[in-house]
Structures are given as C-alpha cells and as structure tokens.
Coordinates of C-alpha atoms and ligand atoms in Angstrom, one line a residue:
M125 CA 11.8 -18.8 4.5
V126 CA 11.0 -15.5 5.3
T127 CA 14.5 -13.3 5.5
S128 CA 14.5 -10.0 7.9
F129 CA 14.3 -6.8 6.2
G130 CA 15.9 -4.3 8.5
A131 CA 18.2 -1.3 8.3
G132 CA 21.3 -1.9 6.1
S133 CA 19.4 -3.7 3.2
A134 CA 21.4 -4.3 0.0
Q135 CA 19.8 -1.3 -1.5
G136 CA 21.7 1.1 0.9
C137 CA 19.3 4.0 0.2
G138 CA 17.1 4.0 3.0
D139 CA 18.3 7.3 4.2
N140 CA 16.5 9.8 2.6
G141 CA 19.2 12.4 4.3
T142 CA 21.7 11.3 1.6
M143 CA 19.4 11.7 -1.5
K144 CA 20.2 12.9 -4.6
T145 CA 17.9 15.5 -5.9
I146 CA 16.0 16.1 -9.1
R147 CA 14.8 20.0 -9.7
L148 CA 11.7 20.0 -11.9
R149 CA 11.4 23.1 -14.9
A150 CA 9.0 25.9 -13.6
G151 CA 5.3 25.2 -14.2
K152 CA 6.0 21.4 -14.1
E153 CA 5.0 20.6 -10.5
R154 CA 1.3 20.9 -11.2
S155 CA 0.7 16.9 -11.6
L156 CA 2.8 16.0 -8.8
Q157 CA 1.1 18.4 -6.5
R158 CA -2.2 16.7 -7.6
R159 CA -0.2 13.5 -6.3
H160 CA 0.0 11.9 -9.7
P161 CA 3.1 9.8 -9.4
W162 CA 4.8 10.1 -12.9
I163 CA 7.6 12.5 -13.9
F164 CA 8.4 12.8 -17.4
E165 CA 11.9 13.2 -18.8
S166 CA 10.7 16.4 -20.3
A167 CA 9.6 17.9 -17.0
I168 CA 13.3 17.6 -15.3
E169 CA 15.4 20.5 -15.2
R170 CA 18.2 18.9 -13.6
G171 CA 19.5 15.9 -11.4
G172 CA 19.8 12.2 -12.0
A173 CA 20.8 9.0 -9.9
D174 CA 21.3 5.2 -10.8
S175 CA 18.7 3.1 -11.7
G176 CA 15.8 2.7 -9.1
E177 CA 17.9 5.0 -6.8
T178 CA 15.3 7.0 -4.5
V179 CA 15.5 10.9 -5.4
R180 CA 14.3 14.0 -3.6
V181 CA 12.2 15.8 -6.0
E182 CA 12.1 19.4 -6.0
G183 CA 9.8 22.1 -7.5
H184 CA 11.5 25.0 -9.7
E185 CA 11.8 26.8 -6.3
G186 CA 13.2 24.1 -4.4
Q187 CA 10.3 23.1 -2.6
F188 CA 9.9 19.7 -1.7
L189 CA 7.4 17.7 -3.7
G190 CA 8.0 14.0 -3.4
W191 CA 10.3 10.9 -2.9
A192 CA 10.7 9.4 -6.2
A193 CA 12.4 6.2 -7.7
F194 CA 14.9 7.4 -10.8
S195 CA 14.8 5.5 -13.9
P196 CA 17.5 6.6 -16.2
S197 CA 16.5 5.3 -19.7
S198 CA 12.5 5.5 -19.2
K199 CA 10.5 8.3 -20.6
I200 CA 8.6 8.1 -17.3
R201 CA 12.1 9.6 -15.6
A202 CA 10.9 9.0 -12.0
R203 CA 8.2 7.7 -10.1
V204 CA 7.0 8.9 -6.7
W205 CA 6.7 6.6 -3.6
S206 CA 5.9 9.2 -1.6
F207 CA 4.6 12.6 -1.4
V208 CA 5.3 13.1 2.5
E209 CA 8.7 14.9 3.2
S210 CA 9.0 12.9 6.6
E211 CA 8.6 9.5 5.2
R212 CA 12.0 7.3 4.7
I213 CA 12.0 5.3 1.7
D214 CA 13.3 1.8 3.3
A215 CA 12.2 -1.8 4.0
A216 CA 9.7 -0.6 6.6
F217 CA 8.2 1.8 3.9
F218 CA 7.9 -1.4 1.6
G219 CA 6.6 -3.5 4.3
R220 CA 3.7 -0.9 5.0
A221 CA 2.8 -0.5 0.9
V222 CA 2.5 -4.2 0.6
A223 CA 0.5 -4.4 4.1
S224 CA -2.1 -1.9 3.0
A225 CA -2.3 -3.5 -0.4
I226 CA -3.4 -6.7 0.9
Q227 CA -5.5 -5.5 3.8
A228 CA -7.4 -3.3 0.9
R229 CA -8.5 -6.6 -0.6
T230 CA -10.0 -8.1 2.5
R231 CA -12.9 -5.5 2.1
L232 CA -13.6 -6.2 -1.8
E233 CA -16.1 -8.6 -3.4
V234 CA -14.1 -11.3 -5.0
H235 CA -15.5 -14.7 -5.3
S236 CA -12.2 -16.7 -6.4
D237 CA -9.0 -18.0 -5.0
G238 CA -7.3 -16.0 -7.7
M239 CA -6.8 -12.2 -6.8
R240 CA -4.5 -9.4 -7.8
L241 CA -2.9 -8.1 -4.5
V242 CA -0.9 -5.3 -5.8
H243 CA -1.7 -2.9 -8.8
G244 CA 1.1 -0.9 -9.3
E245 CA 0.4 2.9 -9.2
S246 CA -2.9 2.5 -7.8
D247 CA -1.4 0.7 -4.6
G248 CA 1.4 3.3 -4.3
L249 CA 3.9 0.8 -5.8
P250 CA 4.6 1.9 -9.4
G251 CA 5.6 -0.8 -11.8
L252 CA 4.9 -3.8 -9.3
I253 CA 2.1 -6.1 -10.2
V254 CA 1.4 -9.1 -7.9
D255 CA -1.4 -11.8 -8.5
R256 CA -2.2 -14.7 -6.0
Y257 CA -3.3 -17.8 -7.4
G258 CA -4.1 -20.4 -4.3
D259 CA -1.0 -20.7 -2.4
T260 CA 1.1 -19.4 -5.2
L261 CA 2.1 -15.5 -5.5
V262 CA 3.4 -14.5 -9.1
A263 CA 4.9 -11.0 -9.6
Q264 CA 5.9 -8.5 -12.4
F265 CA 8.8 -5.9 -11.7
T266 CA 8.4 -3.5 -14.4
S267 CA 9.9 -0.3 -13.3
A268 CA 13.6 0.3 -12.1
G269 CA 12.5 1.2 -8.6
V270 CA 10.5 -1.9 -8.0
E271 CA 13.3 -3.9 -9.4
R272 CA 15.9 -2.3 -7.3
W273 CA 14.0 -3.2 -4.2
K274 CA 12.9 -6.7 -5.5
A275 CA 14.2 -8.7 -2.3
V276 CA 12.7 -6.4 0.2
I277 CA 9.3 -6.6 -1.7
A278 CA 9.5 -10.2 -2.0
D279 CA 10.0 -10.7 1.7
A280 CA 7.2 -8.3 2.4
L281 CA 4.9 -10.2 0.1
L282 CA 5.6 -13.7 1.9
L283 CA 5.4 -11.9 5.4
H284 CA 2.4 -10.3 4.9
T285 CA 0.3 -13.1 2.8
G286 CA 1.9 -16.0 5.2
L287 CA 2.5 -17.8 1.9
E288 CA 6.2 -19.3 0.6
K289 CA 5.6 -19.4 -3.0
L290 CA 6.7 -16.3 -5.4
Y291 CA 7.3 -16.8 -8.9
E292 CA 8.8 -13.8 -11.1
R293 CA 7.2 -13.2 -14.5
S294 CA 9.2 -9.8 -15.1
D295 CA 8.9 -10.3 -18.9
A296 CA 6.7 -7.8 -19.9
S297 CA 7.7 -5.3 -22.8
S298 CA 7.7 -2.3 -20.6
R299 CA 10.9 -3.7 -18.9
G300 CA 12.5 -2.9 -22.0
L301 CA 11.7 1.0 -21.7
E302 CA 13.1 0.9 -18.3
G303 CA 16.2 -0.7 -19.5
L304 CA 15.6 -3.7 -17.7
P305 CA 16.6 -7.4 -18.8
E306 CA 14.0 -10.1 -18.7
S307 CA 14.1 -12.0 -15.4
T308 CA 11.4 -15.0 -14.8
G309 CA 11.6 -17.9 -12.2
W310 CA 10.9 -18.8 -8.7
L311 CA 12.2 -15.9 -6.5
R312 CA 11.2 -17.5 -3.3
G313 CA 9.9 -21.1 -2.8
S314 CA 9.2 -23.4 -5.5
G315 CA 6.6 -25.9 -6.7
A316 CA 4.2 -26.7 -9.6
T317 CA 3.7 -23.8 -12.4
D318 CA 0.5 -25.4 -13.6
L319 CA -2.4 -24.3 -11.3
V320 CA -5.9 -24.7 -10.9
L321 CA -7.9 -21.5 -10.0
R322 CA -11.3 -21.6 -8.6
E323 CA -13.5 -18.8 -9.4
H324 CA -17.5 -18.3 -9.0
D325 CA -18.9 -21.8 -10.0
W326 CA -15.8 -23.1 -12.2
Q327 CA -12.4 -23.9 -12.3
L328 CA -9.6 -22.5 -14.6
A329 CA -6.3 -24.3 -15.1
L330 CA -3.5 -21.8 -15.6
D331 CA 0.3 -21.9 -16.5
I332 CA 2.2 -19.1 -14.5
A333 CA 5.4 -19.8 -16.4
H334 CA 4.2 -19.4 -19.8
G335 CA 0.6 -18.1 -20.1
H336 CA 0.1 -14.3 -20.6
K337 CA 0.8 -11.6 -18.1
T338 CA 1.0 -13.5 -14.6
G339 CA -0.8 -16.5 -16.2
F340 CA -4.5 -15.1 -16.5
Y341 CA -6.9 -12.4 -17.0
L342 CA -8.2 -11.9 -13.5
D343 CA -9.6 -8.4 -14.5
Q344 CA -12.2 -10.2 -16.3
R345 CA -13.8 -12.0 -13.4
D346 CA -16.7 -9.9 -12.8
S347 CA -17.6 -10.0 -16.6
R348 CA -17.4 -14.0 -16.8
K349 CA -19.8 -13.9 -13.8
K350 CA -22.2 -11.6 -15.7
F351 CA -21.8 -13.4 -18.8
A352 CA -22.7 -16.7 -17.1
E353 CA -25.9 -15.1 -15.6
H354 CA -27.2 -13.7 -19.1
A355 CA -26.4 -17.3 -20.4
R356 CA -28.7 -18.7 -17.7
R357 CA -31.5 -15.9 -18.1
L358 CA -31.5 -15.7 -21.9
Q359 CA -30.8 -19.4 -22.5
F360 CA -28.0 -18.8 -24.9
Q361 CA -27.9 -21.3 -27.7
R362 CA -25.0 -20.3 -29.8
V363 CA -22.4 -18.5 -28.5
L364 CA -19.2 -17.1 -29.9
N365 CA -16.3 -16.3 -27.8
C366 CA -13.5 -14.1 -29.7
F367 CA -10.1 -14.0 -28.4
C368 CA -10.7 -16.5 -25.9
Y369 CA -7.5 -17.0 -24.4
T370 CA -7.7 -20.2 -22.2
G371 CA -11.7 -20.3 -22.3
G372 CA -12.6 -18.1 -19.4
F373 CA -15.6 -16.7 -21.1
T374 CA -16.6 -20.1 -22.5
V375 CA -16.6 -22.2 -19.6
A376 CA -18.4 -19.4 -17.8
A377 CA -21.2 -19.7 -20.6
L378 CA -21.3 -23.2 -20.4
S379 CA -21.7 -23.1 -16.7
G380 CA -24.5 -20.7 -17.1
G381 CA -26.3 -23.4 -19.5
A382 CA -25.3 -22.2 -23.1
A383 CA -25.8 -25.1 -25.4
H384 CA -22.8 -24.6 -27.5
V385 CA -19.9 -22.1 -27.4
T386 CA -17.4 -21.4 -30.4
S387 CA -14.1 -20.0 -29.1
I388 CA -11.6 -18.1 -31.3
D389 CA -7.8 -17.3 -30.6
S390 CA -4.8 -17.1 -32.7
S391 CA -2.5 -18.7 -29.9
G392 CA -2.3 -22.6 -29.9
P393 CA -1.2 -23.2 -26.5
A394 CA -4.0 -21.2 -25.2
L395 CA -6.7 -23.1 -27.1
V396 CA -5.3 -26.4 -25.9
Q397 CA -5.9 -25.1 -22.3
A398 CA -9.3 -23.7 -23.1
A399 CA -10.2 -27.0 -24.5
A400 CA -8.9 -28.5 -21.1
N401 CA -10.9 -26.1 -19.0
V402 CA -14.1 -27.2 -20.5
A403 CA -13.3 -30.8 -19.6
L404 CA -12.1 -29.7 -16.2
N405 CA -15.3 -28.8 -15.3
G406 CA -17.2 -31.5 -16.6
F407 CA -18.8 -30.1 -19.7
A408 CA -19.6 -32.5 -22.9
P409 CA -16.8 -32.0 -25.5
E410 CA -19.7 -31.5 -27.9
R411 CA -20.8 -28.2 -26.5
A412 CA -17.5 -26.1 -27.5
S413 CA -15.6 -26.1 -30.5
F414 CA -12.3 -24.3 -30.8
M415 CA -10.7 -22.3 -33.9
D416 CA -7.2 -21.5 -34.0
A417 CA -7.8 -18.6 -36.2
D418 CA -7.8 -14.7 -37.0
V419 CA -10.8 -13.1 -35.2
N420 CA -11.5 -10.5 -38.0
A421 CA -11.3 -13.1 -40.4
S422 CA -13.4 -15.4 -38.8
L423 CA -16.1 -12.7 -38.2
R424 CA -16.1 -12.2 -42.0
Q425 CA -16.4 -15.6 -42.7
F426 CA -19.5 -16.1 -40.1
A427 CA -21.0 -13.2 -42.1
Q428 CA -20.7 -14.1 -45.3
A429 CA -21.8 -17.8 -44.4
G430 CA -24.9 -16.4 -42.9
Q431 CA -24.3 -17.7 -39.5
S432 CA -25.4 -15.9 -36.6
F433 CA -24.9 -16.0 -32.6
D434 CA -27.1 -15.0 -29.5
A435 CA -24.2 -14.0 -27.8
I436 CA -20.8 -12.7 -28.6
V437 CA -17.7 -11.9 -26.9
L438 CA -15.1 -9.5 -28.0
D439 CA -12.1 -9.1 -25.6
P440 CA -9.2 -8.3 -28.0
P441 CA -5.8 -7.5 -26.8
K442 CA -4.5 -4.0 -26.1
Y443 CA -4.5 -2.2 -29.6
A444 CA -3.7 1.0 -28.3
P445 CA -1.2 1.1 -25.3
T446 CA -1.1 4.8 -25.4
V447 CA -3.0 7.7 -26.9
A448 CA -0.7 8.1 -29.8
H449 CA -1.9 4.6 -30.8
A450 CA -5.7 5.5 -30.3
E451 CA -6.5 6.8 -34.2
R452 CA -5.6 3.3 -35.8
A453 CA -6.8 1.4 -32.6
A454 CA -10.2 3.2 -32.9
R455 CA -10.3 2.0 -36.4
A456 CA -9.6 -1.7 -35.4
Y457 CA -11.9 -1.7 -32.6
K458 CA -14.5 -0.5 -35.2
D459 CA -14.3 -3.1 -37.6
I460 CA -14.6 -5.9 -35.2
N461 CA -17.6 -4.7 -33.4
R462 CA -19.3 -3.8 -36.6
L463 CA -18.7 -7.2 -37.9
A464 CA -20.0 -8.7 -34.6
F465 CA -23.1 -6.5 -34.9
K466 CA -23.7 -8.1 -38.1
I467 CA -23.8 -11.7 -36.9
L468 CA -25.7 -10.9 -33.9
E469 CA -29.2 -12.3 -33.6
P470 CA -32.0 -9.7 -32.7
G471 CA -32.1 -9.9 -29.1
G472 CA -28.8 -11.4 -28.8
V473 CA -25.9 -9.8 -26.5
L474 CA -22.6 -8.2 -27.3
F475 CA -20.2 -8.1 -24.4
T476 CA -17.5 -5.9 -26.0
Y477 CA -14.2 -4.8 -24.4
S478 CA -11.1 -2.4 -24.8
C479 CA -8.2 -2.9 -22.4
S480 CA -5.9 0.0 -24.1
G481 CA -5.2 2.6 -21.8
G482 CA -5.1 4.8 -24.8
I483 CA -9.0 4.6 -25.3
S484 CA -11.3 6.5 -22.9
A485 CA -14.3 4.9 -22.0
D486 CA -16.1 7.8 -23.5
L487 CA -14.2 7.2 -26.7
F488 CA -14.9 3.3 -26.7
H489 CA -18.5 4.1 -26.2
K490 CA -18.3 6.3 -29.4
I491 CA -16.7 3.6 -31.3
V492 CA -19.2 1.0 -30.8
A493 CA -21.7 3.1 -31.4
S494 CA -20.2 3.9 -35.0
A495 CA -19.8 0.3 -35.2
G496 CA -23.2 -0.2 -34.7
A497 CA -24.4 2.6 -36.8
D498 CA -22.3 1.1 -39.8
A499 CA -23.8 -2.5 -39.3
G500 CA -27.2 -1.0 -39.2
V501 CA -28.0 -2.4 -36.1
D502 CA -29.1 -0.5 -32.7
G503 CA -29.1 -1.8 -29.2
F504 CA -29.4 -1.4 -25.5
I505 CA -26.5 -0.8 -23.3
T506 CA -27.5 -2.7 -20.2
E507 CA -24.3 -2.5 -18.6
R508 CA -21.1 -0.7 -18.5
M509 CA -18.0 -2.7 -17.1
G510 CA -14.8 -2.4 -15.7
G511 CA -11.9 -4.3 -14.5
A512 CA -12.6 -6.2 -11.4
P513 CA -12.3 -4.3 -8.2
D514 CA -9.0 -5.8 -7.0
H515 CA -7.5 -4.0 -10.4
P516 CA -8.4 -0.6 -8.9
M517 CA -7.9 2.7 -10.3
T518 CA -7.5 5.8 -8.1
I519 CA -8.7 9.3 -7.9
N520 CA -5.3 10.6 -8.4
F521 CA -4.1 8.2 -11.2
P522 CA -6.9 8.0 -13.9
E523 CA -4.3 5.8 -16.1
G524 CA -5.6 2.7 -13.9
E525 CA -8.6 2.7 -15.9
Y526 CA -7.4 0.8 -18.6
L527 CA -10.4 -2.1 -18.9
K528 CA -13.5 -0.8 -20.1
G529 CA -16.8 -2.7 -21.6
L530 CA -20.1 -2.4 -22.8
V531 CA -22.9 -5.0 -22.9
V532 CA -25.2 -4.5 -25.7
M533 CA -28.3 -6.1 -26.2
R534 CA -29.6 -5.9 -29.9
K535 CA -32.9 -4.7 -30.3
L536 CA -35.5 -7.2 -31.5
Ligands
LIG686 N1 -11.0 -13.1 -23.0 C1 -9.6 -13.5 -22.3 C2 -8.6 -12.9 -22.6 C3 -8.3 -12.4 -23.8 S1 -6.7 -11.7 -23.9 C4 -10.0 -14.2 -20.9 O1 -10.9 -13.6 -20.3 O2 -9.2 -14.9 -20.3 C5 -6.3 -11.3 -25.7 C6 -6.2 -12.8 -26.6 O3 -6.6 -12.6 -28.0 C7 -5.0 -13.5 -26.6 O4 -5.3 -14.9 -26.0 C8 -4.5 -13.6 -28.0 O5 -3.6 -14.7 -28.0 C9 -5.7 -13.6 -28.9 N2 -5.3 -12.6 -30.0 C10 -4.5 -11.7 -30.5 N3 -4.8 -11.3 -31.9 C11 -5.7 -12.2 -32.3 C12 -6.3 -12.3 -33.7 N4 -6.1 -11.3 -34.5 N5 -7.2 -13.3 -33.9 C13 -7.4 -14.2 -32.7 N6 -6.7 -14.0 -31.6 C14 -6.1 -13.2 -31.3

C-alpha cells in the first residue's frame, strides 16, 4: 500500500527556512563549489544538528553552498542533497530524486530483470542503494540522511516503480560509521526472499535476506556477458572462477559452452547456491566443480601441481575500502594476479577485477602489469571493464568508480 507523503511528514524538517546552519572553515568551500557532495568533519568551523537533519551549509563568509544531511558521528559529517538555494528538502524533493533515478535507467542498456535503480551519491541520494529483482525491491540505507527520510523514500520507491514489495538490507558495515544500528526485513509488503533473476541467457537464484549486499553482484552483469562471449569464441576447455560467490561467471562460462568450470569461494552457503545455479540452467553437474577454499592457497596448489586453465576470473572482495588501505591491498592484488598468470595457458584469458574504491584504475593497471612481469608473462589488454551502467559514476563524484577490470589475453 502506498501512503501519501505530503506536508507534515514525520521528519518535520521540510522547511528549509527554520534550518540549522553549519559554517565551513576558510578555504574549505572548493569541493562543494565543484558540486562534490561530501563535507568532512575537519572542514566544519561551527554548527551542528541531529542525525540526518537537514542543515544549510555556508562558506566562511556566510555564502550559501548547499542543503545537506548532518551526521553527528561520521567523518563524512554532512552529505549534500542540493546545491540550489531555492530548493526545499521535503517529501516532494525525494519523490523527484527517486523518479529521476528510475527514469534514467530506462535509457540504459540492461539485459536483465535485476537492476540497480538508485546508486547513492551518483543519483543525488547519498547513502541510498536500491536494487530491483523482478517485482521485489531491496534497499540499503547507509547514511543518517536517508535513514531519517526512510519512510518517505520507501513510499516514493513504490509509487514510481508501481511495485509493492520492498525489503531492507541496512546491515552494511558503513552504517556503523554513521552511528546507525542494523535494520533488516520487509519495509513494505512481504513475500519470498529467495528469488530468481533472469540475466542475458541465464537465470540466477539469489537470497535477498542473507546474500551479500542486496543479495547479488549486479555490477558484474556486463562482464559476465563478455565472459560468456569469450567462452563461445575461444571454446574454453578448462575455466577457473575465483571468488565465485553464487556462480555468476560460472553459469556465464557454461552458457557460452565452456567444457568445465572450477569455482572457488570461502563461503559454504555461496557455493551451495552456485551449484544450484548450475542445475537451474540445465547444465550437467560434471561440467562444474566447486572448492570451498582460500583462493590464494588454491592458486599456489594449482601452480605446484602444474595444473593450468585457459580462462581465469579473479573477482576478489574489496581489499582497499579507502586509499589508506591501498598499499597492503596492492600487494594482495599483485599476489593473486601473479599466481593466476602462472597457471594461465598461452592464448588464455584472465578477467581480473578490483572493486576497491581506494585503488584507481591506473594503479590497478600497474599492479596487474607488475604481476605479469613477476610471473614472466606478457599479454594483450583486450578490454577495460567497469561496473554495469546502472551503477554509474558521475562527473562530480569520481568515488563512484569503484569497480574496474582488465581482460588480458596471454601472448602465445
Ligand atoms: N564474482 C562474484 C562476486 C564475488 S564477491 C559474482 O559475479 O557474483 C567476492 C567473493 O569472494 C565472496 O563470495 C567471498 O565469499 C569470497 N572470498 C573472500 N575472500 C576469499 C578467499 N580468501 N578465498 C576464497 N573466497 C573468498
């Protein structure tokens, strides 16, 4: 049921006229003037508000810079909703933002009934992630601002999608940084939490209540397609899918005709789901084997045993959430890439990824290059991959570029 969201919403902060104000230190206005939405604790000279409350952000001379959601315990102390002084941050504002994010998706090429509808800052809604799986929406509220407006946003999501079911997965670790407790369960409607997604030529079952993130990695959709195309064109015989999660790349390779795929993950439940996904698509069980193991150790074992593959996927978890972790993460990325190059057949292809915000595309390229050099292997970089287009980065928010990948074909 869609409840109306008009004036007098529970938030009671729809009137910018009575707003609290935060004033920035001299010289700290620059990034807001360039329309970057984050205000760090260290940039604020004075002022404050309750968790999620809308504040007027002023420069050192008192000039208007933006309307932002205040977050008293986060290092990112405020996130900007709007840079337009005349704009009211009220239910209608959230209705417009949600409608515009959904409208933008209609112009993107997505071959799936699973799609990211709202991608946080890139869609003007800092801290909000919304994925659609068929007729079910799954949302993560990871900032104080969207937490405060949760009911209004939930209603807007139903209104603008015409759907009735919205599940909340606000259990990301980033909620802790905002001083917010975990919150999961049905926000609107109810129904099954084990769903089946149709993507490209295959189906993938997922669990929105217990799976990673909102249940699945929609951001790798285009890479899975590319992998299936390579499997078909190059007639993969032995494929290795490292960090396979629920087997997205495994199913893609089998769909492309790969003879056999070995899939590794350290999560037992993910592997059970991966095996089920192979069966769901009608592939013979002999074409897939699963290892509940550590990828690094397994790659070493393959190298020692002289076992090689003609296609390898490396899609590890986020080793470097921020640049502060970049150095150690770089070593970890280099290690797995070096080992993968060692067991890659000449002419074989490596699909290698980093989803770390703290590792730039340029740095990732250098890491992979030095891994290849150490392994004594050279290759052609045939593709540069990014997140699927429904996970956009924007010109003003380069942090939106978190996922990067390279397709490297080992020289013959
Ligand atoms: N490629 C997947 C997503 C991978 S997410 C897809 O397209 O859906 C990263 C995965 O790495 C998770 O499933 C996690 O369980 C697994 N993982 C993390 N550390 C690991 C390790 N050391 N060895 C094996 N798997 C690991």
